Amino acid sequence: MTTLILGGAGRSGTRILDRFAASGLPARPASRRTGFDWEDRETWASALRGASAAYVCFTPDLAFPGTPDKMAALGVLAAQHGLERLVLLSGRGEEGARLSEAALRSGGVPTTVLRCSWFQQNFSEHFLAGPVRRGRLRLPAPDVPEAFVDLGDVADAAVLALTRPDPLDATYELSGPELLTFAQVAEVLTDACARRIVFESVAVPTFVDDLAADGVPAEDATPLAHLFTDILDGRNASLAHGIQALLGRQPSSLKAYAGRTAASGVWS
Ligand SMILES: NC(=O)c1ccc[n+]([C@@H]2O[C@H](COP(=O)([O-])OP(=O)(O)OC[C@H]3O[C@@H](n4cnc5c(N)ncnc54)[C@H](OP(=O)(O)O)[C@@H]3O)[C@@H](O)[C@H]2O)c1
C-alpha cells in the first residue's frame, strides 16, 4: 500500500515526497501532470486506487466557492477506496476553509487537518520572491504581526500524521516561533541578504499591478490581495503550538529560513 500525495508537484508536496523517499516509504504524487485534475472528478478514482492514505493539498484555495462540494466528494471516494487516513493542508483563520475541512471529514475517513500560518517560503518560492529580489516589499499589509511557518516543518508534521501507527482524527494549528510584522520581516531579510530590503505599505490596486508585472495571472492576483486584507486583521496574531504538539520540538524561525535561502542565491 502506498501514500498518495495530492498536489505532489507543489511546494509542500515535493517536500513530503522527499521525506518519504529518504525513509524508503512508498508514496506517489498526483496533480494535473499525472492525470489528476480537481476540475474533472472522472480523474480522481484512478489516483486513489491502491492508496492507504492521502495528503490533500487543494489548489487554489480551500476557501474558494465550490470547494466544499469537491472535498465532500473526495471524502466519500476515499472511504469507498478503503483509505484509512487523510491529512488536509488548510489555512489558519480562513472561515471558508472550515466548510471544506468538515466536508472532507464527512466521508468518514479519519482526517488530520493542518491549519497553517503564512508560509515563510512565500518570500522565495511564490509571489513575494520578486519583491525581495528588487529590495522592495510593496504590500497592502497593515502593522499586524503574523507567525510565518517553515514549509519544512509543515512537511515534517504531515509525514508524521501520514505514517504514525494510528491515524490522528484531529486539527492542529501550525505557526512559526515568533510574531513579525512585514516591516520586521524586511529587517530580517535585510540582515540575511546583507543589502537593504524595505517594506512599503501600498493600496490593493498597486499591489495587484505589481503582481501583474511579476507575471501573476489576474485571476490569482485579486484573491492574493484579499488574503492581505482578510487574514491580516489580527485574527492570526498569536502563536500556535501544532509543531510542538506533533513533532515535540520548536518550529524553525524566519531568521533561519532567511539565512539558508540567502545562501542558496535565490534572491541574488
Ligand atoms: N501560501 C501560504 O502561505 C499558505 C498558507 C496556508 C495554507 N495554504 C494553502 O496551501 C495550499 C497550497 O499548497 P502548496 O503551496 O504546497 O501548493 P502549490 O505549490 O501552490 O501547488 C500544488 C500543485 O497543485 C497542482 N494543481 C494546480 N491546479 C490543479 C488542478 N486543477 N488539479 C490538480 N492539481 C492541480 C499543481 O501541479 P500541476 O501543475 O502538475 O497540476 C501544483 O504544483 C493551498 O490550499 C493554500 O490555501 C497556503
PDB file of C-alpha atoms and ligand atoms in Angstrom:
ATOM      1  CA  MET A   1       0.000   0.000   0.000  1.00  0.00           C
ATOM      2  CA  THR A   2       1.180   3.485  -0.764  1.00  0.00           C
ATOM      3  CA  THR A   3       0.517   7.074   0.288  1.00  0.00           C
ATOM      4  CA  LEU A   4      -0.988   9.385  -2.303  1.00  0.00           C
ATOM      5  CA  ILE A   5       0.313  12.973  -2.327  1.00  0.00           C
ATOM      6  CA  LEU A   6      -2.309  15.206  -3.973  1.00  0.00           C
ATOM      7  CA  GLY A   7      -0.582  18.417  -5.074  1.00  0.00           C
ATOM      8  CA  GLY A   8       2.629  16.398  -5.123  1.00  0.00           C
ATOM      9  CA  ALA A   9       4.264  18.708  -7.670  1.00  0.00           C
ATOM     10  CA  GLY A  10       3.891  21.740  -5.403  1.00  0.00           C
ATOM     11  CA  ARG A  11       5.783  23.415  -2.589  1.00  0.00           C
ATOM     12  CA  SER A  12       4.535  21.249   0.292  1.00  0.00           C
ATOM     13  CA  GLY A  13       4.015  18.084  -1.793  1.00  0.00           C
ATOM     14  CA  THR A  14       7.590  17.875  -3.103  1.00  0.00           C
ATOM     15  CA  ARG A  15       8.945  18.277   0.426  1.00  0.00           C
ATOM     16  CA  ILE A  16       6.694  15.457   1.672  1.00  0.00           C
ATOM     17  CA  LEU A  17       7.695  13.183  -1.221  1.00  0.00           C
ATOM     18  CA  ASP A  18      11.393  13.866  -0.474  1.00  0.00           C
ATOM     19  CA  ARG A  19      10.851  12.767   3.122  1.00  0.00           C
ATOM     20  CA  PHE A  20       9.069   9.570   2.070  1.00  0.00           C
ATOM     21  CA  ALA A  21      11.879   8.794  -0.400  1.00  0.00           C
ATOM     22  CA  ALA A  22      14.545   9.404   2.275  1.00  0.00           C
ATOM     23  CA  SER A  23      12.752   6.970   4.631  1.00  0.00           C
ATOM     24  CA  GLY A  24      12.226   4.362   1.911  1.00  0.00           C
ATOM     25  CA  LEU A  25       8.452   4.572   2.336  1.00  0.00           C
ATOM     26  CA  PRO A  26       6.207   4.257  -0.751  1.00  0.00           C
ATOM     27  CA  ALA A  27       4.420   7.407  -1.923  1.00  0.00           C
ATOM     28  CA  ARG A  28       3.218   8.706  -5.271  1.00  0.00           C
ATOM     29  CA  PRO A  29       2.319  12.215  -6.419  1.00  0.00           C
ATOM     30  CA  ALA A  30      -0.874  13.246  -8.190  1.00  0.00           C
ATOM     31  CA  SER A  31      -1.630  16.508  -9.966  1.00  0.00           C
ATOM     32  CA  ARG A  32      -2.522  17.531 -13.498  1.00  0.00           C
ATOM     33  CA  ARG A  33       0.836  16.298 -14.797  1.00  0.00           C
ATOM     34  CA  THR A  34      -0.072  12.738 -13.643  1.00  0.00           C
ATOM     35  CA  GLY A  35      -3.664  12.998 -14.939  1.00  0.00           C
ATOM     36  CA  PHE A  36      -5.384  14.074 -11.692  1.00  0.00           C
ATOM     37  CA  ASP A  37      -7.443  17.262 -12.033  1.00  0.00           C
ATOM     38  CA  TRP A  38      -9.556  18.856  -9.295  1.00  0.00           C
ATOM     39  CA  GLU A  39     -11.807  20.190 -12.095  1.00  0.00           C
ATOM     40  CA  ASP A  40     -12.522  16.692 -13.509  1.00  0.00           C
ATOM     41  CA  ARG A  41     -13.916  14.211 -10.967  1.00  0.00           C
ATOM     42  CA  GLU A  42     -13.561  11.399 -13.509  1.00  0.00           C
ATOM     43  CA  THR A  43      -9.805  11.553 -12.877  1.00  0.00           C
ATOM     44  CA  TRP A  44      -9.978  11.081  -9.102  1.00  0.00           C
ATOM     45  CA  ALA A  45     -10.709   7.345  -8.677  1.00  0.00           C
ATOM     46  CA  SER A  46      -7.644   6.136 -10.544  1.00  0.00           C
ATOM     47  CA  ALA A  47      -5.450   8.372  -8.384  1.00  0.00           C
ATOM     48  CA  LEU A  48      -6.928   6.957  -5.159  1.00  0.00           C
ATOM     49  CA  ARG A  49      -6.828   3.308  -6.226  1.00  0.00           C
ATOM     50  CA  GLY A  50      -4.356   1.248  -4.177  1.00  0.00           C
ATOM     51  CA  ALA A  51      -3.591   4.023  -1.686  1.00  0.00           C
ATOM     52  CA  SER A  52      -3.983   3.529   2.069  1.00  0.00           C
ATOM     53  CA  ALA A  53      -3.512   7.195   2.970  1.00  0.00           C
ATOM     54  CA  ALA A  54      -3.570  10.563   1.203  1.00  0.00           C
ATOM     55  CA  TYR A  55      -2.155  14.040   1.713  1.00  0.00           C
ATOM     56  CA  VAL A  56      -4.694  16.542   0.352  1.00  0.00           C
ATOM     57  CA  CYS A  57      -3.314  19.860  -0.900  1.00  0.00           C
ATOM     58  CA  PHE A  58      -6.038  21.695  -2.798  1.00  0.00           C
ATOM     59  CA  THR A  59      -5.240  24.407  -5.342  1.00  0.00           C
ATOM     60  CA  PRO A  60      -6.017  27.285  -5.485  1.00  0.00           C
ATOM     61  CA  ASP A  61      -7.662  27.560  -2.034  1.00  0.00           C
ATOM     62  CA  LEU A  62      -9.987  25.577   0.245  1.00  0.00           C
ATOM     63  CA  ALA A  63     -11.994  28.745   0.895  1.00  0.00           C
ATOM     64  CA  PHE A  64     -12.972  29.222  -2.769  1.00  0.00           C
ATOM     65  CA  PRO A  65     -16.660  28.728  -3.709  1.00  0.00           C
ATOM     66  CA  GLY A  66     -17.478  25.168  -4.785  1.00  0.00           C
ATOM     67  CA  THR A  67     -14.570  23.623  -2.917  1.00  0.00           C
ATOM     68  CA  PRO A  68     -16.603  22.087  -0.045  1.00  0.00           C
ATOM     69  CA  ASP A  69     -18.542  20.049  -2.658  1.00  0.00           C
ATOM     70  CA  LYS A  70     -15.261  18.761  -4.074  1.00  0.00           C
ATOM     71  CA  MET A  71     -13.962  17.902  -0.602  1.00  0.00           C
ATOM     72  CA  ALA A  72     -17.194  16.074   0.259  1.00  0.00           C
ATOM     73  CA  ALA A  73     -16.940  14.035  -2.964  1.00  0.00           C
ATOM     74  CA  LEU A  74     -13.275  13.239  -2.325  1.00  0.00           C
ATOM     75  CA  GLY A  75     -14.039  12.146   1.253  1.00  0.00           C
ATOM     76  CA  VAL A  76     -16.719   9.706   0.052  1.00  0.00           C
ATOM     77  CA  LEU A  77     -14.471   8.352  -2.713  1.00  0.00           C
ATOM     78  CA  ALA A  78     -11.571   7.922  -0.271  1.00  0.00           C
ATOM     79  CA  ALA A  79     -13.811   5.866   2.036  1.00  0.00           C
ATOM     80  CA  GLN A  80     -15.044   3.764  -0.921  1.00  0.00           C
ATOM     81  CA  HIS A  81     -11.445   3.054  -1.926  1.00  0.00           C
ATOM     82  CA  GLY A  82     -10.557   1.915   1.585  1.00  0.00           C
ATOM     83  CA  LEU A  83      -8.234   4.761   2.529  1.00  0.00           C
ATOM     84  CA  GLU A  84      -7.534   4.652   6.249  1.00  0.00           C
ATOM     85  CA  ARG A  85      -6.426   8.244   6.816  1.00  0.00           C
ATOM     86  CA  LEU A  86      -6.286  11.684   5.201  1.00  0.00           C
ATOM     87  CA  VAL A  87      -4.086  14.680   6.001  1.00  0.00           C
ATOM     88  CA  LEU A  88      -5.511  18.004   4.806  1.00  0.00           C
ATOM     89  CA  LEU A  89      -3.447  21.178   4.321  1.00  0.00           C
ATOM     90  CA  SER A  90      -5.573  24.130   5.400  1.00  0.00           C
ATOM     91  CA  GLY A  91      -5.160  27.799   6.287  1.00  0.00           C
ATOM     92  CA  ARG A  92      -5.289  29.421   9.712  1.00  0.00           C
ATOM     93  CA  GLY A  93      -8.129  31.897  10.220  1.00  0.00           C
ATOM     94  CA  GLU A  94      -9.833  31.129   6.879  1.00  0.00           C
ATOM     95  CA  GLU A  95     -13.535  30.815   7.697  1.00  0.00           C
ATOM     96  CA  GLY A  96     -14.359  29.460   4.221  1.00  0.00           C
ATOM     97  CA  ALA A  97     -11.827  26.674   4.643  1.00  0.00           C
ATOM     98  CA  ARG A  98     -13.680  25.352   7.724  1.00  0.00           C
ATOM     99  CA  LEU A  99     -16.543  24.196   5.449  1.00  0.00           C
ATOM    100  CA  SER A 100     -14.084  22.301   3.244  1.00  0.00           C
ATOM    101  CA  GLU A 101     -12.472  20.646   6.273  1.00  0.00           C
ATOM    102  CA  ALA A 102     -15.862  19.456   7.569  1.00  0.00           C
ATOM    103  CA  ALA A 103     -16.894  18.299   4.092  1.00  0.00           C
ATOM    104  CA  LEU A 104     -13.789  16.120   3.670  1.00  0.00           C
ATOM    105  CA  ARG A 105     -14.321  14.607   7.120  1.00  0.00           C
ATOM    106  CA  SER A 106     -17.968  13.818   6.344  1.00  0.00           C
ATOM    107  CA  GLY A 107     -16.814  10.843   4.235  1.00  0.00           C
ATOM    108  CA  GLY A 108     -15.839   9.135   7.491  1.00  0.00           C
ATOM    109  CA  VAL A 109     -12.086   8.666   6.910  1.00  0.00           C
ATOM    110  CA  PRO A 110     -10.024   9.810   9.959  1.00  0.00           C
ATOM    111  CA  THR A 111      -8.554  13.168   8.954  1.00  0.00           C
ATOM    112  CA  THR A 112      -5.718  15.251  10.343  1.00  0.00           C
ATOM    113  CA  VAL A 113      -6.223  18.928   9.483  1.00  0.00           C
ATOM    114  CA  LEU A 114      -3.094  21.102   9.440  1.00  0.00           C
ATOM    115  CA  ARG A 115      -4.176  24.765   9.606  1.00  0.00           C
ATOM    116  CA  CYS A 116      -1.082  26.695   8.620  1.00  0.00           C
ATOM    117  CA  SER A 117       0.054  30.284   9.096  1.00  0.00           C
ATOM    118  CA  TRP A 118       1.657  32.075   6.141  1.00  0.00           C
ATOM    119  CA  PHE A 119       4.470  30.043   4.635  1.00  0.00           C
ATOM    120  CA  GLN A 120       7.955  31.547   5.032  1.00  0.00           C
ATOM    121  CA  GLN A 121       8.653  30.258   1.524  1.00  0.00           C
ATOM    122  CA  ASN A 122       6.166  32.779   0.055  1.00  0.00           C
ATOM    123  CA  PHE A 123       9.203  35.111   0.098  1.00  0.00           C
ATOM    124  CA  SER A 124      11.309  32.820  -2.109  1.00  0.00           C
ATOM    125  CA  GLU A 125       9.129  30.273  -3.950  1.00  0.00           C
ATOM    126  CA  HIS A 126       5.938  32.234  -4.503  1.00  0.00           C
ATOM    127  CA  PHE A 127       4.564  35.699  -5.176  1.00  0.00           C
ATOM    128  CA  LEU A 128       6.914  37.593  -2.834  1.00  0.00           C
ATOM    129  CA  ALA A 129      10.175  36.326  -4.382  1.00  0.00           C
ATOM    130  CA  GLY A 130      10.283  39.152  -6.980  1.00  0.00           C
ATOM    131  CA  PRO A 131       9.742  41.948  -4.431  1.00  0.00           C
ATOM    132  CA  VAL A 132      12.533  40.562  -2.195  1.00  0.00           C
ATOM    133  CA  ARG A 133      14.922  40.387  -5.179  1.00  0.00           C
ATOM    134  CA  ARG A 134      14.074  44.015  -6.019  1.00  0.00           C
ATOM    135  CA  GLY A 135      14.605  45.041  -2.388  1.00  0.00           C
ATOM    136  CA  ARG A 136      11.087  46.487  -2.086  1.00  0.00           C
ATOM    137  CA  LEU A 137       8.334  44.616  -0.275  1.00  0.00           C
ATOM    138  CA  ARG A 138       5.386  46.696  -1.505  1.00  0.00           C
ATOM    139  CA  LEU A 139       2.382  45.085   0.182  1.00  0.00           C
ATOM    140  CA  PRO A 140      -1.150  46.019   1.261  1.00  0.00           C
ATOM    141  CA  ALA A 141      -0.196  44.835   4.754  1.00  0.00           C
ATOM    142  CA  PRO A 142      -1.175  46.610   7.966  1.00  0.00           C
ATOM    143  CA  ASP A 143       1.048  46.794  11.032  1.00  0.00           C
ATOM    144  CA  VAL A 144      -0.255  43.404  12.192  1.00  0.00           C
ATOM    145  CA  PRO A 145       2.097  40.542  13.035  1.00  0.00           C
ATOM    146  CA  GLU A 146       1.977  37.056  11.502  1.00  0.00           C
ATOM    147  CA  ALA A 147       3.675  33.858  12.733  1.00  0.00           C
ATOM    148  CA  PHE A 148       5.253  32.703   9.439  1.00  0.00           C
ATOM    149  CA  VAL A 149       5.742  28.908   9.330  1.00  0.00           C
ATOM    150  CA  ASP A 150       8.533  26.976   7.587  1.00  0.00           C
ATOM    151  CA  LEU A 151       7.280  24.561   4.910  1.00  0.00           C
ATOM    152  CA  GLY A 152       9.911  22.088   6.123  1.00  0.00           C
ATOM    153  CA  ASP A 153       8.095  21.986   9.470  1.00  0.00           C
ATOM    154  CA  VAL A 154       4.730  21.630   7.694  1.00  0.00           C
ATOM    155  CA  ALA A 155       6.110  18.691   5.675  1.00  0.00           C
ATOM    156  CA  ASP A 156       7.535  17.046   8.824  1.00  0.00           C
ATOM    157  CA  ALA A 157       4.140  17.388  10.536  1.00  0.00           C
ATOM    158  CA  ALA A 158       2.307  15.971   7.506  1.00  0.00           C
ATOM    159  CA  VAL A 159       4.684  12.998   7.218  1.00  0.00           C
ATOM    160  CA  LEU A 160       4.263  12.235  10.911  1.00  0.00           C
ATOM    161  CA  ALA A 161       0.471  12.300  10.573  1.00  0.00           C
ATOM    162  CA  LEU A 162       0.622  10.116   7.447  1.00  0.00           C
ATOM    163  CA  THR A 163       2.974   7.475   8.880  1.00  0.00           C
ATOM    164  CA  ARG A 164       2.409   7.193  12.659  1.00  0.00           C
ATOM    165  CA  PRO A 165       0.878   3.850  13.714  1.00  0.00           C
ATOM    166  CA  ASP A 166      -2.642   5.210  14.320  1.00  0.00           C
ATOM    167  CA  PRO A 167      -4.463   7.919  12.342  1.00  0.00           C
ATOM    168  CA  LEU A 168      -4.925  11.258  14.102  1.00  0.00           C
ATOM    169  CA  ASP A 169      -8.511  12.464  13.661  1.00  0.00           C
ATOM    170  CA  ALA A 170      -7.702  15.966  14.927  1.00  0.00           C
ATOM    171  CA  THR A 171      -7.000  19.571  13.923  1.00  0.00           C
ATOM    172  CA  TYR A 172      -3.685  21.326  14.534  1.00  0.00           C
ATOM    173  CA  GLU A 173      -2.718  24.959  14.015  1.00  0.00           C
ATOM    174  CA  LEU A 174       0.860  25.314  12.780  1.00  0.00           C
ATOM    175  CA  SER A 175       2.909  28.503  13.096  1.00  0.00           C
ATOM    176  CA  GLY A 176       6.487  29.605  13.386  1.00  0.00           C
ATOM    177  CA  PRO A 177       8.077  30.524  16.728  1.00  0.00           C
ATOM    178  CA  GLU A 178       7.710  34.326  16.562  1.00  0.00           C
ATOM    179  CA  LEU A 179       5.258  37.045  15.554  1.00  0.00           C
ATOM    180  CA  LEU A 180       6.635  39.504  12.989  1.00  0.00           C
ATOM    181  CA  THR A 181       5.131  42.415  11.082  1.00  0.00           C
ATOM    182  CA  PHE A 182       6.094  42.754   7.418  1.00  0.00           C
ATOM    183  CA  ALA A 183       8.329  45.692   8.394  1.00  0.00           C
ATOM    184  CA  GLN A 184      10.160  43.367  10.805  1.00  0.00           C
ATOM    185  CA  VAL A 185      10.341  40.683   8.099  1.00  0.00           C
ATOM    186  CA  ALA A 186      12.062  43.238   5.851  1.00  0.00           C
ATOM    187  CA  GLU A 187      14.675  43.772   8.597  1.00  0.00           C
ATOM    188  CA  VAL A 188      15.301  40.011   8.914  1.00  0.00           C
ATOM    189  CA  LEU A 189      15.675  39.723   5.123  1.00  0.00           C
ATOM    190  CA  THR A 190      17.973  42.779   5.057  1.00  0.00           C
ATOM    191  CA  ASP A 191      20.317  41.120   7.587  1.00  0.00           C
ATOM    192  CA  ALA A 192      20.259  37.781   5.733  1.00  0.00           C
ATOM    193  CA  CYS A 193      20.865  39.298   2.286  1.00  0.00           C
ATOM    194  CA  ALA A 194      23.329  41.957   3.504  1.00  0.00           C
ATOM    195  CA  ARG A 195      21.515  44.535   1.374  1.00  0.00           C
ATOM    196  CA  ARG A 196      18.653  46.856   2.141  1.00  0.00           C
ATOM    197  CA  ILE A 197      15.124  45.443   1.725  1.00  0.00           C
ATOM    198  CA  VAL A 198      12.443  47.976   2.566  1.00  0.00           C
ATOM    199  CA  PHE A 199       8.788  47.472   3.405  1.00  0.00           C
ATOM    200  CA  GLU A 200       6.232  49.879   1.926  1.00  0.00           C
ATOM    201  CA  SER A 201       2.521  49.690   2.709  1.00  0.00           C
ATOM    202  CA  VAL A 202       0.566  50.200  -0.541  1.00  0.00           C
ATOM    203  CA  ALA A 203      -3.074  50.117  -1.598  1.00  0.00           C
ATOM    204  CA  VAL A 204      -4.543  46.890  -3.005  1.00  0.00           C
ATOM    205  CA  PRO A 205      -4.678  48.122  -6.667  1.00  0.00           C
ATOM    206  CA  THR A 206      -0.957  48.977  -6.567  1.00  0.00           C
ATOM    207  CA  PHE A 207      -0.188  45.517  -5.206  1.00  0.00           C
ATOM    208  CA  VAL A 208      -2.304  43.897  -7.932  1.00  0.00           C
ATOM    209  CA  ASP A 209      -0.412  45.927 -10.578  1.00  0.00           C
ATOM    210  CA  ASP A 210       2.913  44.787  -9.088  1.00  0.00           C
ATOM    211  CA  LEU A 211       1.768  41.143  -9.178  1.00  0.00           C
ATOM    212  CA  ALA A 212       0.758  41.520 -12.825  1.00  0.00           C
ATOM    213  CA  ALA A 213       4.217  42.948 -13.593  1.00  0.00           C
ATOM    214  CA  ASP A 214       5.679  39.813 -11.940  1.00  0.00           C
ATOM    215  CA  GLY A 215       3.583  37.608 -14.244  1.00  0.00           C
ATOM    216  CA  VAL A 216       0.937  36.562 -11.682  1.00  0.00           C
ATOM    217  CA  PRO A 217      -2.323  35.984 -13.604  1.00  0.00           C
ATOM    218  CA  ALA A 218      -5.128  38.467 -12.831  1.00  0.00           C
ATOM    219  CA  GLU A 219      -7.413  35.676 -11.558  1.00  0.00           C
ATOM    220  CA  ASP A 220      -4.801  34.820  -8.888  1.00  0.00           C
ATOM    221  CA  ALA A 221      -3.738  38.394  -8.088  1.00  0.00           C
ATOM    222  CA  THR A 222      -7.032  39.587  -6.652  1.00  0.00           C
ATOM    223  CA  PRO A 223      -7.513  36.624  -4.254  1.00  0.00           C
ATOM    224  CA  LEU A 224      -3.917  37.077  -3.119  1.00  0.00           C
ATOM    225  CA  ALA A 225      -4.609  40.734  -2.394  1.00  0.00           C
ATOM    226  CA  HIS A 226      -7.669  39.743  -0.391  1.00  0.00           C
ATOM    227  CA  LEU A 227      -5.524  37.449   1.717  1.00  0.00           C
ATOM    228  CA  PHE A 228      -3.793  40.573   2.973  1.00  0.00           C
ATOM    229  CA  THR A 229      -6.967  42.479   3.725  1.00  0.00           C
ATOM    230  CA  ASP A 230      -8.930  39.490   5.135  1.00  0.00           C
ATOM    231  CA  ILE A 231      -6.449  37.381   7.040  1.00  0.00           C
ATOM    232  CA  LEU A 232      -4.145  40.146   8.293  1.00  0.00           C
ATOM    233  CA  ASP A 233      -6.773  41.747  10.528  1.00  0.00           C
ATOM    234  CA  GLY A 234      -5.221  40.448  13.720  1.00  0.00           C
ATOM    235  CA  ARG A 235      -7.104  37.131  13.858  1.00  0.00           C
ATOM    236  CA  ASN A 236      -3.854  35.160  13.414  1.00  0.00           C
ATOM    237  CA  ALA A 237      -1.682  37.441  15.544  1.00  0.00           C
ATOM    238  CA  SER A 238      -0.863  34.728  18.055  1.00  0.00           C
ATOM    239  CA  LEU A 239       1.493  31.775  18.169  1.00  0.00           C
ATOM    240  CA  ALA A 240       0.115  28.287  17.516  1.00  0.00           C
ATOM    241  CA  HIS A 241       1.613  25.140  19.002  1.00  0.00           C
ATOM    242  CA  GLY A 242       0.865  22.387  16.468  1.00  0.00           C
ATOM    243  CA  ILE A 243       4.510  21.861  15.523  1.00  0.00           C
ATOM    244  CA  GLN A 244       5.463  21.341  19.171  1.00  0.00           C
ATOM    245  CA  ALA A 245       2.467  19.026  19.768  1.00  0.00           C
ATOM    246  CA  LEU A 246       3.119  16.878  16.699  1.00  0.00           C
ATOM    247  CA  LEU A 247       6.912  16.914  16.459  1.00  0.00           C
ATOM    248  CA  GLY A 248       7.978  17.538  20.061  1.00  0.00           C
ATOM    249  CA  ARG A 249      10.325  20.373  19.055  1.00  0.00           C
ATOM    250  CA  GLN A 250      10.293  24.092  18.386  1.00  0.00           C
ATOM    251  CA  PRO A 251       9.397  25.358  14.889  1.00  0.00           C
ATOM    252  CA  SER A 252      12.091  26.860  12.698  1.00  0.00           C
ATOM    253  CA  SER A 253      12.459  30.666  12.711  1.00  0.00           C
ATOM    254  CA  LEU A 254      12.175  33.146   9.854  1.00  0.00           C
ATOM    255  CA  LYS A 255      15.792  34.141  10.552  1.00  0.00           C
ATOM    256  CA  ALA A 256      16.953  30.535   9.967  1.00  0.00           C
ATOM    257  CA  TYR A 257      14.909  30.328   6.753  1.00  0.00           C
ATOM    258  CA  ALA A 258      16.229  33.699   5.523  1.00  0.00           C
ATOM    259  CA  GLY A 259      19.843  32.703   6.211  1.00  0.00           C
ATOM    260  CA  ARG A 260      19.505  29.386   4.349  1.00  0.00           C
ATOM    261  CA  THR A 261      17.629  30.963   1.464  1.00  0.00           C
ATOM    262  CA  ALA A 262      20.027  33.905   1.033  1.00  0.00           C
ATOM    263  CA  ALA A 263      22.944  31.426   0.969  1.00  0.00           C
ATOM    264  CA  SER A 264      21.199  29.448  -1.806  1.00  0.00           C
ATOM    265  CA  GLY A 265      21.467  32.509  -4.087  1.00  0.00           C
ATOM    266  CA  VAL A 266      17.759  32.566  -4.953  1.00  0.00           C
ATOM    267  CA  TRP A 267      17.489  36.291  -4.041  1.00  0.00           C
ATOM    268  CA  SER A 268      20.732  37.344  -5.808  1.00  0.00           C
TER     269      SER A 268
HETATM  270  N1  LIG B   1       0.981  30.129   0.818  1.00  0.00           N
HETATM  271  C1  LIG B   1       0.631  30.178   2.101  1.00  0.00           C
HETATM  272  O1  LIG B   1       1.157  30.973   2.892  1.00  0.00           O
HETATM  273  C2  LIG B   1      -0.415  29.215   2.624  1.00  0.00           C
HETATM  274  C3  LIG B   1      -0.708  29.208   3.992  1.00  0.00           C
HETATM  275  C4  LIG B   1      -1.671  28.307   4.476  1.00  0.00           C
HETATM  276  C5  LIG B   1      -2.311  27.431   3.602  1.00  0.00           C
HETATM  277  N2  LIG B   1      -2.003  27.473   2.272  1.00  0.00           N
HETATM  278  C6  LIG B   1      -2.676  26.528   1.380  1.00  0.00           C
HETATM  279  O2  LIG B   1      -1.697  25.710   0.795  1.00  0.00           O
HETATM  280  C7  LIG B   1      -2.209  25.192  -0.440  1.00  0.00           C
HETATM  281  C8  LIG B   1      -1.131  25.300  -1.489  1.00  0.00           C
HETATM  282  O3  LIG B   1      -0.077  24.448  -1.080  1.00  0.00           O
HETATM  283  P1  LIG B   1       1.304  24.393  -1.878  1.00  0.00           P
HETATM  284  O4  LIG B   1       1.908  25.786  -1.822  1.00  0.00           O
HETATM  285  O5  LIG B   1       2.080  23.241  -1.378  1.00  0.00           O
HETATM  286  O6  LIG B   1       0.788  24.057  -3.335  1.00  0.00           O
HETATM  287  P2  LIG B   1       1.231  24.697  -4.714  1.00  0.00           P
HETATM  288  O7  LIG B   1       2.719  24.675  -4.754  1.00  0.00           O
HETATM  289  O8  LIG B   1       0.540  26.020  -4.896  1.00  0.00           O
HETATM  290  O9  LIG B   1       0.576  23.752  -5.801  1.00  0.00           O
HETATM  291  C9  LIG B   1       0.443  22.347  -5.683  1.00  0.00           C
HETATM  292  C10 LIG B   1       0.217  21.704  -7.013  1.00  0.00           C
HETATM  293  O10 LIG B   1      -1.181  21.679  -7.319  1.00  0.00           O
HETATM  294  C11 LIG B   1      -1.269  21.297  -8.672  1.00  0.00           C
HETATM  295  N3  LIG B   1      -2.514  21.800  -9.254  1.00  0.00           N
HETATM  296  C12 LIG B   1      -2.835  23.063  -9.618  1.00  0.00           C
HETATM  297  N4  LIG B   1      -4.072  23.103 -10.149  1.00  0.00           N
HETATM  298  C13 LIG B   1      -4.543  21.815 -10.116  1.00  0.00           C
HETATM  299  C14 LIG B   1      -5.740  21.191 -10.535  1.00  0.00           C
HETATM  300  N5  LIG B   1      -6.741  21.872 -11.136  1.00  0.00           N
HETATM  301  N6  LIG B   1      -5.879  19.860 -10.336  1.00  0.00           N
HETATM  302  C15 LIG B   1      -4.890  19.132  -9.777  1.00  0.00           C
HETATM  303  N7  LIG B   1      -3.724  19.663  -9.364  1.00  0.00           N
HETATM  304  C16 LIG B   1      -3.551  21.000  -9.536  1.00  0.00           C
HETATM  305  C17 LIG B   1      -0.027  21.857  -9.388  1.00  0.00           C
HETATM  306  O11 LIG B   1       0.659  20.797 -10.083  1.00  0.00           O
HETATM  307  P3  LIG B   1       0.259  20.513 -11.631  1.00  0.00           P
HETATM  308  O12 LIG B   1       0.692  21.733 -12.387  1.00  0.00           O
HETATM  309  O13 LIG B   1       1.014  19.268 -12.009  1.00  0.00           O
HETATM  310  O14 LIG B   1      -1.219  20.309 -11.656  1.00  0.00           O
HETATM  311  C18 LIG B   1       0.829  22.378  -8.222  1.00  0.00           C
HETATM  312  O15 LIG B   1       2.189  22.054  -8.335  1.00  0.00           O
HETATM  313  C19 LIG B   1      -3.477  25.999  -0.772  1.00  0.00           C
HETATM  314  O16 LIG B   1      -4.599  25.212  -0.458  1.00  0.00           O
HETATM  315  C20 LIG B   1      -3.365  27.177   0.178  1.00  0.00           C
HETATM  316  O17 LIG B   1      -4.609  27.696   0.531  1.00  0.00           O
HETATM  317  C21 LIG B   1      -1.070  28.318   1.773  1.00  0.00           C
END
